[in-house]
Coordinates of C-alpha atoms in Angstrom, one line a residue:
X1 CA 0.0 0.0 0.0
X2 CA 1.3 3.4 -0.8
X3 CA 1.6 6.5 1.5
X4 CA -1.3 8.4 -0.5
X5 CA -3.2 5.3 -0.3
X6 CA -2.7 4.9 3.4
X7 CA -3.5 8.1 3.8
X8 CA -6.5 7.9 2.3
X9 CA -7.4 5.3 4.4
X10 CA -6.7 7.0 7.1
X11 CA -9.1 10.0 6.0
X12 CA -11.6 7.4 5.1
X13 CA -11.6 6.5 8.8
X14 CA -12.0 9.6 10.3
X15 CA -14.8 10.5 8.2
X16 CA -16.9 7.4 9.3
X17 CA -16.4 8.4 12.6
X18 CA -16.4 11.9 12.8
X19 CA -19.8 11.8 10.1
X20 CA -22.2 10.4 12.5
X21 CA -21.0 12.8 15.1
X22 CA -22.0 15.6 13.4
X23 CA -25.2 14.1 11.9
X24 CA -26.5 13.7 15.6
X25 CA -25.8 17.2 16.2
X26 CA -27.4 18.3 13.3
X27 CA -30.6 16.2 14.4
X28 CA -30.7 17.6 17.9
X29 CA -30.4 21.0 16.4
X30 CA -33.5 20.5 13.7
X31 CA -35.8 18.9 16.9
X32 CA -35.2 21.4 19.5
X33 CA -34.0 25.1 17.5
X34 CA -37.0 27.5 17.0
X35 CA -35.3 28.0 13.4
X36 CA -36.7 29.4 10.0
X37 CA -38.4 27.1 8.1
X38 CA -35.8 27.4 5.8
X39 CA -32.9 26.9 7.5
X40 CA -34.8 23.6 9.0
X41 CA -35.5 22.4 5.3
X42 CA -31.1 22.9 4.6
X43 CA -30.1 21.3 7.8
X44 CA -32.5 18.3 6.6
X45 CA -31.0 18.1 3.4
X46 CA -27.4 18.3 4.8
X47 CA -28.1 15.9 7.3
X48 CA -29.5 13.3 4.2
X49 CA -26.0 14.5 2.5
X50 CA -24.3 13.3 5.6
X51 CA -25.9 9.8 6.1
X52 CA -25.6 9.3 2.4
X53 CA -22.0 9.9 2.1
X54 CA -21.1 7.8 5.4
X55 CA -23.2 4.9 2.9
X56 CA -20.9 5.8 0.4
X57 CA -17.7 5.8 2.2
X58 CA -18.8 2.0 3.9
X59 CA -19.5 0.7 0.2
X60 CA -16.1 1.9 -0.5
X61 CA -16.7 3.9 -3.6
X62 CA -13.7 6.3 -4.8
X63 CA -13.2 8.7 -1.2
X64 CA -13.5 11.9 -3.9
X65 CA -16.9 11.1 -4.5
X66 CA -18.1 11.5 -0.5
X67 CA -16.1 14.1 -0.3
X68 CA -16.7 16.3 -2.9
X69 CA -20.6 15.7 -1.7
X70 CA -19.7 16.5 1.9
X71 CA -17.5 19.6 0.7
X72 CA -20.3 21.0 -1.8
X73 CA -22.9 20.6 1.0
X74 CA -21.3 22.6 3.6
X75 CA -20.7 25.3 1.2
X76 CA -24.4 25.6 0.4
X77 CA -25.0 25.4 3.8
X78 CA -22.6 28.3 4.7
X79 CA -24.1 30.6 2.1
X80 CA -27.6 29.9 3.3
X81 CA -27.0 30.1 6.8
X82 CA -25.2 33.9 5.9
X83 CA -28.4 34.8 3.6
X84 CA -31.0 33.7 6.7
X85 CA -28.6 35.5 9.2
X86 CA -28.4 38.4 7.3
X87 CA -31.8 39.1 5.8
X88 CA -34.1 37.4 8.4
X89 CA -32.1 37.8 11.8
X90 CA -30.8 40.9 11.1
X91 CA -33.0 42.9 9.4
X92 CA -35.9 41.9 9.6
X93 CA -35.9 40.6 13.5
X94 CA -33.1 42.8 14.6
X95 CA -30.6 40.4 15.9
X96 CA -27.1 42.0 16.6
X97 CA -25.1 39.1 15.4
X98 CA -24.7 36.2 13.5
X99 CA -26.0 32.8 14.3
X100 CA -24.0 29.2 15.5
X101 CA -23.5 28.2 12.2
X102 CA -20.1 30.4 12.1
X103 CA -18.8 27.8 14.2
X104 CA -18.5 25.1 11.7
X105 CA -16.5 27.4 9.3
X106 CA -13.3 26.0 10.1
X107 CA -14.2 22.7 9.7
X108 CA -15.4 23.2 6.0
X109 CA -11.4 25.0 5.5
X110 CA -9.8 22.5 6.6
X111 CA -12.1 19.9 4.6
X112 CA -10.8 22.1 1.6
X113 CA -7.6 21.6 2.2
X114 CA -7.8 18.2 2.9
X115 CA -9.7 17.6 -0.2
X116 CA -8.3 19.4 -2.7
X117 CA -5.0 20.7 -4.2
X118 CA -3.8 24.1 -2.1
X119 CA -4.3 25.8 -5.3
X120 CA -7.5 25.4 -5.4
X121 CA -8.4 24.9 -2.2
X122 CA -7.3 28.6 -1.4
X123 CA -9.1 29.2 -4.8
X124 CA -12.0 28.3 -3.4
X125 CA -11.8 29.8 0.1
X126 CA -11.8 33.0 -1.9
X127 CA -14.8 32.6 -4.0
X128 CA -16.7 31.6 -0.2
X129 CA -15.6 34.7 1.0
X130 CA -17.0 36.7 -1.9
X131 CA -20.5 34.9 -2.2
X132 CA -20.4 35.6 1.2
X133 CA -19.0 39.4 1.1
X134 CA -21.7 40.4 -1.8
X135 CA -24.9 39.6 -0.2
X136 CA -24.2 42.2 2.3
X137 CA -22.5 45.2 0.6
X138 CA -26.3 46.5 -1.3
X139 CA -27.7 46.4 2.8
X140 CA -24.8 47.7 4.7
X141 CA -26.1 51.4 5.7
X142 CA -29.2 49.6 6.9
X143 CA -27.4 47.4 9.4
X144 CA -26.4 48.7 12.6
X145 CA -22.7 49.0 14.3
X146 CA -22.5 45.8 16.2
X147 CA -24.4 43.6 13.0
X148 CA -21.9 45.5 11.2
X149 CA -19.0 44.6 13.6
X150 CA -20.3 40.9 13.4
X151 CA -20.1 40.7 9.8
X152 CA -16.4 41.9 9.5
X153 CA -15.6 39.3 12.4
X154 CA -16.9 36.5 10.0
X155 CA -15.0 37.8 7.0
X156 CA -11.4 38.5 8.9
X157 CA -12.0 35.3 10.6
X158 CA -12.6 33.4 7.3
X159 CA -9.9 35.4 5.7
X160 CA -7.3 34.2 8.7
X161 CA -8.8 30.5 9.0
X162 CA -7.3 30.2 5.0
X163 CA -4.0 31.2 5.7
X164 CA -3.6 29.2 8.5
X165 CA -5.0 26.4 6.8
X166 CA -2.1 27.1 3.3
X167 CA 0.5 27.6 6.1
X168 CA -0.5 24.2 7.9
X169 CA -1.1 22.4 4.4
X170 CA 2.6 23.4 3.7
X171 CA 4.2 22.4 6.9
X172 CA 2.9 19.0 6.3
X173 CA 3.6 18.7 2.8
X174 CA 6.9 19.4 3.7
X175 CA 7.2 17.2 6.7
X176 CA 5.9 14.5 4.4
X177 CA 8.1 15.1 1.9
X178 CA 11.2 15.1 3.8
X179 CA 9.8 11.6 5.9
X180 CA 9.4 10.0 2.2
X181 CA 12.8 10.9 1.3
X182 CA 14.6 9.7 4.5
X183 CA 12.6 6.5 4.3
X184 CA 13.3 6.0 0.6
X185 CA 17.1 6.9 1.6
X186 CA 16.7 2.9 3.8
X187 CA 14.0 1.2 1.7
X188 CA 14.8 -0.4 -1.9
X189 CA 12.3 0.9 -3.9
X190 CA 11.4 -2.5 -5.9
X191 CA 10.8 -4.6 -2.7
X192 CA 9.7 -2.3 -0.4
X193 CA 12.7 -4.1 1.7
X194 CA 15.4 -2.5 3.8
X195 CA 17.9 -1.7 0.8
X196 CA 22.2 -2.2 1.3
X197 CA 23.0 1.4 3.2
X198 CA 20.5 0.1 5.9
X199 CA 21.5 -3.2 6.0
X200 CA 24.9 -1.9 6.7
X201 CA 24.1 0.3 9.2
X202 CA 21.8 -2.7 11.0
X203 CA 25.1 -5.1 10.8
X204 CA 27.2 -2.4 12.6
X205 CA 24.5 -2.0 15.2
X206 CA 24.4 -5.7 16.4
X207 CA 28.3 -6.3 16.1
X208 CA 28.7 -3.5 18.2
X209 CA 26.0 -4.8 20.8
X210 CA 27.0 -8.2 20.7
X211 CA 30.3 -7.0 21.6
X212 CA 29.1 -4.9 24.5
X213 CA 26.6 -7.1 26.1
X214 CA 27.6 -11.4 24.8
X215 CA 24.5 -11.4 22.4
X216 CA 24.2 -14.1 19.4
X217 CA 23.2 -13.6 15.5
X218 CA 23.6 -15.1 12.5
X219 CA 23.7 -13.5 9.0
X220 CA 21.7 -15.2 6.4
X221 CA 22.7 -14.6 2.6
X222 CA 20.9 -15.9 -0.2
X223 CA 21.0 -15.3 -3.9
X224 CA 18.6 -16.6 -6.7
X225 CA 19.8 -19.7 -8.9
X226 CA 20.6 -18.5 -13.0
X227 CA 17.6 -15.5 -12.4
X228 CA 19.6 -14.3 -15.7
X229 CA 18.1 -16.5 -17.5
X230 CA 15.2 -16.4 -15.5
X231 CA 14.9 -12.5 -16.2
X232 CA 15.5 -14.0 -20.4
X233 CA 13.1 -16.7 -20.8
X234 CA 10.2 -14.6 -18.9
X235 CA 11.1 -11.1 -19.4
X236 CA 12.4 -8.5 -17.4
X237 CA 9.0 -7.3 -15.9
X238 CA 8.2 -10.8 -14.7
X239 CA 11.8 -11.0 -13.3
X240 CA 10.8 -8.2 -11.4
X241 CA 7.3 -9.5 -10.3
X242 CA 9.2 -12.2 -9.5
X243 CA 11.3 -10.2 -6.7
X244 CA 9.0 -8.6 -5.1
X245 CA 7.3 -11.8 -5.0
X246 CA 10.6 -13.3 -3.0
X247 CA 10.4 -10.4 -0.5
X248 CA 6.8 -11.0 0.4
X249 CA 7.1 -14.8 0.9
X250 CA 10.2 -13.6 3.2
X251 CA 8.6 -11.3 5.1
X252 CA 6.1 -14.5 5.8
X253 CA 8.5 -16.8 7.3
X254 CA 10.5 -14.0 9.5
X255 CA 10.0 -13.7 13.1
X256 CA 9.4 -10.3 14.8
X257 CA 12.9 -9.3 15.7
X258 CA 14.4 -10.7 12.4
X259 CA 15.5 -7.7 9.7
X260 CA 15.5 -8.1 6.0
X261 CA 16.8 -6.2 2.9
X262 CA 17.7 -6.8 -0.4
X263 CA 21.9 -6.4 -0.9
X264 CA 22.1 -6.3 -4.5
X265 CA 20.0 -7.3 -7.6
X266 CA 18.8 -10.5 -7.3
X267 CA 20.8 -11.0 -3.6
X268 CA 18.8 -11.0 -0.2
X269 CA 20.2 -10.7 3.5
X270 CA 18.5 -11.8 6.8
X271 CA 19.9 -10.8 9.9
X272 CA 18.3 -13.0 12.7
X273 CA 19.1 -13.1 16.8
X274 CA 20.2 -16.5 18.0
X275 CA 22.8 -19.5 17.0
X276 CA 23.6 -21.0 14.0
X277 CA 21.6 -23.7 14.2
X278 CA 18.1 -21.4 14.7
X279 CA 19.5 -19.4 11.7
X280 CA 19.9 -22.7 9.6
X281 CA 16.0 -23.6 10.3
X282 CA 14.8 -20.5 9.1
X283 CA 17.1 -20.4 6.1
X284 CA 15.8 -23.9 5.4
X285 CA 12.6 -22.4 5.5
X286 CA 12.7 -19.9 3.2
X287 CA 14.3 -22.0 0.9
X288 CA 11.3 -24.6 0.7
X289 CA 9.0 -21.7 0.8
X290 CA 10.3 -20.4 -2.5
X291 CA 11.4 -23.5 -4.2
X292 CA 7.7 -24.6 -3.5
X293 CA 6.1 -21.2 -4.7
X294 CA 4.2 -20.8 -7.5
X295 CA 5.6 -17.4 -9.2
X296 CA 2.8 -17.3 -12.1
X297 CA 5.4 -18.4 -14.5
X298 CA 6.5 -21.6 -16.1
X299 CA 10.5 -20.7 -15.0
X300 CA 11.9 -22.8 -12.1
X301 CA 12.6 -20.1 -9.4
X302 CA 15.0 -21.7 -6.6
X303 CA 17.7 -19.9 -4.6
X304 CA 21.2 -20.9 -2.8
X305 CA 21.6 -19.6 1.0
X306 CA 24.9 -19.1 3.0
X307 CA 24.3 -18.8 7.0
X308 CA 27.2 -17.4 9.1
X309 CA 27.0 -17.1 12.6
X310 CA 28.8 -13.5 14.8
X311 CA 32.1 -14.5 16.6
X312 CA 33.8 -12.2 19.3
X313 CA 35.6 -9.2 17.9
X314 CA 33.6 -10.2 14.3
X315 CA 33.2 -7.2 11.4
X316 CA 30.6 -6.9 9.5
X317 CA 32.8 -7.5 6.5
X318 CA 34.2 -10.9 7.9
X319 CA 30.9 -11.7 9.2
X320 CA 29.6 -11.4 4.9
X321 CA 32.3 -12.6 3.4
X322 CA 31.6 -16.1 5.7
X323 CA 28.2 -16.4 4.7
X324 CA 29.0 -15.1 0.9
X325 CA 31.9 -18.3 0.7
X326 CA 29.3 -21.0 2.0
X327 CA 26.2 -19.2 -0.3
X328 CA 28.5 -19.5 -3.2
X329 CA 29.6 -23.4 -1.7
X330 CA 25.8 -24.1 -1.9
X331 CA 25.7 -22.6 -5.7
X332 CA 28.9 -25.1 -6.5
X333 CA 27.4 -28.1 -5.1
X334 CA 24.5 -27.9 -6.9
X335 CA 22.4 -24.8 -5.8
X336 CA 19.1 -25.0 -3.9
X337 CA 20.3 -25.4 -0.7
X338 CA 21.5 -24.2 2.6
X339 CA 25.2 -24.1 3.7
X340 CA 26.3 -23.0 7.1
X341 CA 29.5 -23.0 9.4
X342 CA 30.5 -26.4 10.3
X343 CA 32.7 -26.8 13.6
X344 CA 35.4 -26.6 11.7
X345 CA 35.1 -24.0 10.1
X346 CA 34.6 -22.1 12.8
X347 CA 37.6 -23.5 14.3
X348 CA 39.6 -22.0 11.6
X349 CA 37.8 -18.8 11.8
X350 CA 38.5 -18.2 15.4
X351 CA 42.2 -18.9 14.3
X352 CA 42.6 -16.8 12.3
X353 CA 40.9 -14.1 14.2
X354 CA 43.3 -14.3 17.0
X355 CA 46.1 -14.3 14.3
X356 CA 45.0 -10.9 13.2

């Protein structure tokens, strides 16, 4: 799922909460308010606007459609609600002010902004302020100072809600922007997985704490068999269905402090707390679970693995290179397999550790 698609989601949510909320005030407000006929009939219709598009939201039609309802009703109601105020309250019953319905003018800003480009949602924060500004200029010597007062209050107010609201919308652009480059500067764009620079900096991490405080892990390195002529016989875009395929059947079999990325091309890298031996399970594993998988394509998709357990005063370079020599022994004798540190080898490897 992408970020705009998440975020629609998210917006999705908070509408089908927030909806009903407001359609309950808006029926204790047509049942007990000694309103206009007329401003009963619009709070009717906006309250059918409001249970139609929380329908439409749980059916899951495209989120512009509710919105643009829910936007385009609160305008309407706005320009009503001024019209009433202005031409029944005011002048013809004398009231000094505006009504309530000023207070939900913020919301329907920031709903602007949340629906549409700043452009245009400043555009039309504009235009609302003029339909609202021109019903009042040809009446203005017959109001009086403090209906006059309230009037300018409204228009400042709506004038001040719109640039907070392109001031906000900005900051969060930006703050969005900069959070989707520093996660795209970690994440490998293809898989969605943790991509070389992060695996790097997760392999310093856990040498440096295993040193500190005695912990275990074990580096997992795998790499898929002839994928060249994989990527040949199917085609490129297949090849790379293909390896975002791998990462998702990964991601599957992992446990919840195990950290994956992919190192290069067609290469993978687990890092995974514990021995060798736990390390050799789950790189057995994920070798059946792929050999096994059915990729959509008539090529034979199988991959070679290299497991290398941390030793004290390991690099993260030796620490590779180990499970890159017993990857590439699994690719020599015969591919499709699992190789890991034998007792010897580890033996050796402690030898010539202390030799350096």
């Amino acid at each position: 799922m992408s970020a705009e698609q998440r975020f629609n989601e998210l917006k999705r949510r908070v509408y089908l909460f927030i909806l009903p909320t407001i359609a309950a005030a808006f029926t204790l407000n047509i049942l007990i308010a000694g309103e206009i006929l007329l401003m009963q009939i619009i709070h009717s219709v906006l309250l059918i606007g409001i249970v139609a598009c929380w329908v439409l939201l749980w059916t899951r039609v495209p989120l512009i459609v509710p919105e643009l309802i829910i936007l385009t009703s609160s305008l309407v109601y706005l320009l009503a609600a001024i019209l009433s105020s202005l031409f029944v309250d005011m002048l013809a019953e004398g009231e000094p002010g505006l009504g309530d319905f000023i207070l939900y003018m913020p919301l329907t800003l920031i709903l602007g902004f949340l629906i549409l480009e700043r452009k245009q949602a400043v555009i039309a924060c504009f235009t609302l302020l003029l339909f609202l500004i021109a019903p009042a200029v040809p009446v203005w010597g017959s109001l009086s100072r403090s209906q006059t007062d309230s009037l300018i209050t409204l228009y400042v107010s709506l004038f001040m809600y719109t640039f907070l609201s392109f001031l906000l919308h900005i900051l969060y652009r930006r703050r969005a922007d900069q959070r989707a480059i520093a996660r795209f500067a970690y994440i490998d764009a293809l898989t969605g997985a943790a991509n070389r620079h992060r695996v790097d900096g997760w392999l310093t991490e856990k040498v440096e704490q295993a040193d500190r405080d005695g912990t275990e892990f074990a580096v997992i390195l795998f790499d898929l068999d002839h994928f060249k002529k994989v990527n040949e016989g199917c085609g490129y875009k297949k090849g790379d269905d293909i390896i975002r395929q791998i990462a998702d059947l990964v991601r599957t079999e992992l446990g919840a402090g195990d950290l994956f990325g992919r190192w290069e091309d067609e290469e993978f890298v687990v890092i995974t707390d514990g021995e060798v031996p736990h390390a050799m399970e789950l790189a057995e594993r994920l070798r059946a679970a792929i050999g096994t998988h059915d990729f959509g394509t008539a090529c034979k998709v199988t991959a070679s693995f290299g497991v290398a357990g941390e030793l004290p005063g390991d690099t993260p370079e030796r620490l590779l290179n180990r499970a890159d020599e017993r990857m590439y022994h699994s690719k020599r004798t015969g591919r499709n397999r699992v190789t890991g540190e034998t007792a010897e080898d580890l033996k050796k490897t402690k030898n010539i550790d202390v030799s350096i």
